[in-house]
PDB file of C-alpha atoms in Angstrom:
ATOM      1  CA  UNK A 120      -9.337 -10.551  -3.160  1.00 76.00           C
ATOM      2  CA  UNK A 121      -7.041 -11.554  -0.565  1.00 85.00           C
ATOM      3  CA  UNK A 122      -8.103 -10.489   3.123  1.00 93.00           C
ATOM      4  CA  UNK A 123      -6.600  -7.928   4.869  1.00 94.00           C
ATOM      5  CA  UNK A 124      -3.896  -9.061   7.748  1.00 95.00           C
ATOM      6  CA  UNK A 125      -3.950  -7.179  11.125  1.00 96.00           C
ATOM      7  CA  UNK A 126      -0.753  -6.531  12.783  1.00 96.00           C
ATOM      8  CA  UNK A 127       0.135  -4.869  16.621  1.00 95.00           C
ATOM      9  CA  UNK A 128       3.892  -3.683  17.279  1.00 93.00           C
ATOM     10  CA  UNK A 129       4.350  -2.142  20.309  1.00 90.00           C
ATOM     11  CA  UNK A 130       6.430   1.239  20.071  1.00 91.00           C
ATOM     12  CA  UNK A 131       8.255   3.084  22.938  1.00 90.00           C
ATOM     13  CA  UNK A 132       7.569   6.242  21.061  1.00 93.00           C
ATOM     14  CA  UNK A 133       4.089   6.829  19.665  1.00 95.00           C
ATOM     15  CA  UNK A 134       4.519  10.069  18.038  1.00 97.00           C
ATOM     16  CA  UNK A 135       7.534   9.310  15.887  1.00 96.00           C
ATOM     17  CA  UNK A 136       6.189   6.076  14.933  1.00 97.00           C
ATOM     18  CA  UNK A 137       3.107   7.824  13.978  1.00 98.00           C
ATOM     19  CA  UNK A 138       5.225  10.240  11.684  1.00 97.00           C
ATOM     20  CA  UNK A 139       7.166   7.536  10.273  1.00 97.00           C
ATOM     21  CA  UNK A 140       4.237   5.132   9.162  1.00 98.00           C
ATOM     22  CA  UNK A 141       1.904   8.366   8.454  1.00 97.00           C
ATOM     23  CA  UNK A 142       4.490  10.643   6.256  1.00 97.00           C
ATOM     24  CA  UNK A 143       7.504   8.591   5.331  1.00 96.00           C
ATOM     25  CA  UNK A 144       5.679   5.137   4.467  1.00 97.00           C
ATOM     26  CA  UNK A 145       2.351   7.186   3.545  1.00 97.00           C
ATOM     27  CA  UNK A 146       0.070   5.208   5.470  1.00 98.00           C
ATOM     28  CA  UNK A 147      -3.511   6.564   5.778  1.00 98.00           C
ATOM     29  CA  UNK A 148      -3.627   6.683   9.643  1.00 97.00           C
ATOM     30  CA  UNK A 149      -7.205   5.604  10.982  1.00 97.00           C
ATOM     31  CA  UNK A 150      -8.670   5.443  14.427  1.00 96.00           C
ATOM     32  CA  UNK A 151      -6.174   6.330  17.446  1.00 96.00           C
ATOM     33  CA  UNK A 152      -6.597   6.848  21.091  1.00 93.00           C
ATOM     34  CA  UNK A 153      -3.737   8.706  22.940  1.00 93.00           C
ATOM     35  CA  UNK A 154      -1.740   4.704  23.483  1.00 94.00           C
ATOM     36  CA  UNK A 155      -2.142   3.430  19.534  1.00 96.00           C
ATOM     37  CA  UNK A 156      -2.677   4.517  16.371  1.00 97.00           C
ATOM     38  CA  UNK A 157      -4.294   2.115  13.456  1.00 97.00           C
ATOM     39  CA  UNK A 158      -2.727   2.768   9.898  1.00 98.00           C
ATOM     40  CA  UNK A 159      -3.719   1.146   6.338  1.00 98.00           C
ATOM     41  CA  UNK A 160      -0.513  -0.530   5.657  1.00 97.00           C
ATOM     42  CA  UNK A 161      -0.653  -1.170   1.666  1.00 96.00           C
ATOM     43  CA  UNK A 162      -4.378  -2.646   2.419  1.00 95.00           C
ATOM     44  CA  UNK A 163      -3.849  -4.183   5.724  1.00 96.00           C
ATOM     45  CA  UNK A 164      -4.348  -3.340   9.529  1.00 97.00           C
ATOM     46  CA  UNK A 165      -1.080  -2.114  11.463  1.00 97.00           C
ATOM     47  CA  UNK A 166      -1.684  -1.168  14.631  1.00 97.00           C
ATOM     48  CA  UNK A 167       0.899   0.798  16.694  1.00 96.00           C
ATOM     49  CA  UNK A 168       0.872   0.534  20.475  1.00 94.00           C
ATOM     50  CA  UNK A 169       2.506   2.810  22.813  1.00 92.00           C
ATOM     51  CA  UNK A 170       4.691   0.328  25.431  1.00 88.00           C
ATOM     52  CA  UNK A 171       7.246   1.778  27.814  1.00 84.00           C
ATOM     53  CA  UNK A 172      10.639  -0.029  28.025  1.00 74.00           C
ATOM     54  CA  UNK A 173      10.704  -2.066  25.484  1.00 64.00           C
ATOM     55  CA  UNK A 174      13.168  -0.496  22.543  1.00 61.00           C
ATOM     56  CA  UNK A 175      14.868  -3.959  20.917  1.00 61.00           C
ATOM     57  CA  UNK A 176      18.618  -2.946  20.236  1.00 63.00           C
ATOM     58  CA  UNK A 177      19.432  -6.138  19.093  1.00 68.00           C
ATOM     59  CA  UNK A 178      19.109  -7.668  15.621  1.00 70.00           C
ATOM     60  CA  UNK A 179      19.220 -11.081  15.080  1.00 75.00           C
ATOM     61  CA  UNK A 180      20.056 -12.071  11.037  1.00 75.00           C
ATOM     62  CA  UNK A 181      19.056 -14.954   9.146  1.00 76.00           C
ATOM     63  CA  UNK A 182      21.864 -15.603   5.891  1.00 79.00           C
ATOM     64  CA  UNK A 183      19.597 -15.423   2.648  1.00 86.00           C
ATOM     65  CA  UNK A 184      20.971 -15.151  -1.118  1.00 76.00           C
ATOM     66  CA  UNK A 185      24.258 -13.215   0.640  1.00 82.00           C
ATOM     67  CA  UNK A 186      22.412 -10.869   2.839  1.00 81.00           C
ATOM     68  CA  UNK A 187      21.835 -11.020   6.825  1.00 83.00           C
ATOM     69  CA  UNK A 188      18.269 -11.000   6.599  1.00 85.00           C
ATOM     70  CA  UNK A 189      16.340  -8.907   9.720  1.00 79.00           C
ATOM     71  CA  UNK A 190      14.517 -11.773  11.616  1.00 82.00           C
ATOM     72  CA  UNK A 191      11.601 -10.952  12.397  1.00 87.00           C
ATOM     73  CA  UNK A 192      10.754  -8.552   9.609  1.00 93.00           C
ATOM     74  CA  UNK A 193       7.031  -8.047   8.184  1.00 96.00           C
ATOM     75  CA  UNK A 194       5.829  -5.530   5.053  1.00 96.00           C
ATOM     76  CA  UNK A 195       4.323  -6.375   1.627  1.00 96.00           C
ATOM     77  CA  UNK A 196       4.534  -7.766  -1.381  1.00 97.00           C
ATOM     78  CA  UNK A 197       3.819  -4.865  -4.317  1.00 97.00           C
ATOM     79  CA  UNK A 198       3.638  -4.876  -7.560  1.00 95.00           C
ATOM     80  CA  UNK A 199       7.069  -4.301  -9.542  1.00 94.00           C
ATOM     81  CA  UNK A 200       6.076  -0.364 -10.323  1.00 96.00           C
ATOM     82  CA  UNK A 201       4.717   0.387  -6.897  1.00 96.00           C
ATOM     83  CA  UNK A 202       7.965  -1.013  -5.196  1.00 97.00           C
ATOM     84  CA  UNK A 203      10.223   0.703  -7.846  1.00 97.00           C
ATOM     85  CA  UNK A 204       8.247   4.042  -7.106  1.00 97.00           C
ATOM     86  CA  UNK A 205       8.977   3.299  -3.157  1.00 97.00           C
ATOM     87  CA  UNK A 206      12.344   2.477  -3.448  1.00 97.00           C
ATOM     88  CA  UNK A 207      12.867   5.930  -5.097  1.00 97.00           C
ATOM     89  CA  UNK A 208      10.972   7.549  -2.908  1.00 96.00           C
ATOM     90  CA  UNK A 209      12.886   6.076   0.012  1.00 97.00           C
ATOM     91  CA  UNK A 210      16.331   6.855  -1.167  1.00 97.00           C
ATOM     92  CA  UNK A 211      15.446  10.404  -1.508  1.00 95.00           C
ATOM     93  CA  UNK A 212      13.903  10.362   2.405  1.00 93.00           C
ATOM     94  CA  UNK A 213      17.426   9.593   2.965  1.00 95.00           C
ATOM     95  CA  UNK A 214      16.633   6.401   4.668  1.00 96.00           C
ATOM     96  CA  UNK A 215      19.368   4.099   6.004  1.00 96.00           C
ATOM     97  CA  UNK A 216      18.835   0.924   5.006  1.00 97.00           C
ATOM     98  CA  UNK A 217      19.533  -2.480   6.290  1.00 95.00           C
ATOM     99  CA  UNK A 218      19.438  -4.383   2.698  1.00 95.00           C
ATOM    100  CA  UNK A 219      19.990  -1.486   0.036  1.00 96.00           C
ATOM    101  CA  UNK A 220      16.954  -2.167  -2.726  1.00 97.00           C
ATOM    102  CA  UNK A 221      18.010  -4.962  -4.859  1.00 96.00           C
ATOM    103  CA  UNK A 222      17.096  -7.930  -6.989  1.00 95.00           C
ATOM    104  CA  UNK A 223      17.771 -11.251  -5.040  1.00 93.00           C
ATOM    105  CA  UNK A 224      17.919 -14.983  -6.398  1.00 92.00           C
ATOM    106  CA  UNK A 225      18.338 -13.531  -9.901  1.00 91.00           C
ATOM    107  CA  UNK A 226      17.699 -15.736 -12.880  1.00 90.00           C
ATOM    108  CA  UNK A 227      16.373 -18.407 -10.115  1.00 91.00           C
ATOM    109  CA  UNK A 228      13.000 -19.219  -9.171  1.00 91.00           C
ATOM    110  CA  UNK A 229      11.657 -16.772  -7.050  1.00 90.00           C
ATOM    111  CA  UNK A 230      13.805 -13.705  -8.455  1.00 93.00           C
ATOM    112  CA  UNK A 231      12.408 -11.220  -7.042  1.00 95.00           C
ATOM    113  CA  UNK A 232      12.980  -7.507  -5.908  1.00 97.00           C
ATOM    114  CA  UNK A 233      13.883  -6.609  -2.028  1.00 97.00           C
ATOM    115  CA  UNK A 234      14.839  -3.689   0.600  1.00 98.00           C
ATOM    116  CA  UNK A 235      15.002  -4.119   4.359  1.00 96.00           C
ATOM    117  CA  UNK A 236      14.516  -1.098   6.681  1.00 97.00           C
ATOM    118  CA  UNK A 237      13.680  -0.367  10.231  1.00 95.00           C
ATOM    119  CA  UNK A 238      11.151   1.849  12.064  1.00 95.00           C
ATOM    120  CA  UNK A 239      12.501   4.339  14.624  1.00 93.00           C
ATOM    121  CA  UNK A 240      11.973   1.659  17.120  1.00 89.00           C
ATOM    122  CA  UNK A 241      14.174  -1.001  14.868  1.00 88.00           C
ATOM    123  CA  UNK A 242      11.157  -2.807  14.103  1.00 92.00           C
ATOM    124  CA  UNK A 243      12.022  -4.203  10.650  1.00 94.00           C
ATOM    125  CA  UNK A 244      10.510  -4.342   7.233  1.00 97.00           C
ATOM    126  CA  UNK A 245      10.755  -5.793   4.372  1.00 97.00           C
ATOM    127  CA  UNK A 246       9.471  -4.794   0.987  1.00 98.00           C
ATOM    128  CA  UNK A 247       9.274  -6.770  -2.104  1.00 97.00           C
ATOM    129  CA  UNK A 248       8.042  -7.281  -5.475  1.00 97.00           C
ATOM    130  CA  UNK A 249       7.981  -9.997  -8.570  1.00 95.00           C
ATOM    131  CA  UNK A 250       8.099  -9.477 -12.171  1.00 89.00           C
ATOM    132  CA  UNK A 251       6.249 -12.775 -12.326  1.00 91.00           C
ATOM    133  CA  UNK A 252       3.838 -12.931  -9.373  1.00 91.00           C
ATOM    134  CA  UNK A 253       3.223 -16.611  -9.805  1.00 91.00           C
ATOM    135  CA  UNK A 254       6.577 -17.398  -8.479  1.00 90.00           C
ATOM    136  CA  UNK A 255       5.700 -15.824  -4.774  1.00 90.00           C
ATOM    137  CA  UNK A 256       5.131 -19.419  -3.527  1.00 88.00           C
ATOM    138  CA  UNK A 257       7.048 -21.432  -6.229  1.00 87.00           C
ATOM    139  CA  UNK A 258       9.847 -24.157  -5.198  1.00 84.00           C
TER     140      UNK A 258
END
């Protein structure tokens, strides 16, 4: 088993933060106090924190396989089936994304299925998935 990570954001907006990571992503919430709220993110810690003035505008891209990549981004890596069954479930939540669902570095080594997305505070994720998982960390 591979041990959980623990994550922090700080959010300008607990409450709709809270909503998004609680009903849109699903994320069983756990503990909370009235400035941050811990959620099981797919198996791991993510903690929100409520921070005044902070909201990033800005995005700053990194090119990958044709696509201005989010930088930073975190999410997860799921299996093919879970991430299909998000990605559908996404799309009909209407969410805008930054990198529509698709399959990048096809018929390479490391193919592998993608969609980028932001929070309401424009923190942004990334969700992925490989038919073959021993290709996560291949060259």
């Amino acid at each position: 088993m591979i041990q959980p990570f623990h994550l922090a954001i700080p959010v300008t907006n607990l409450e709709l933060c809270r909503t998004f990571y609680r009903d849109v992503l699903q994320c069983t919430e756990g503990r909370s106090s009235k400035s941050w709220v811990d959620f099981n993110f797919f198996g791991h810690q993510l903690v929100i924190h409520q921070k005044d003035g902070i909201y990033n505008e800005e995005s700053i891209t990194n090119p990958v396989d044709g696509h201005d990549v989010p930088v930073p981004h975190f999410g997860v890596v799921l299996t093919w089936d879970d991430w299909q069954n998000l990605s559908k479930r996404l799309k009909a939540e209407k969410i805008q994304f930054v990198i529509e669902p698709t399959i990048r570095f096809q018929g390479k080594v490391g193919e592998q299925a993608t969609m980028f997305f932001t929070d309401p505070e424009n923190n942004a994720l990334e969700f992925k998935a490989f038919k073959d998982m021993s290709q996560l960390f291949a060259k």
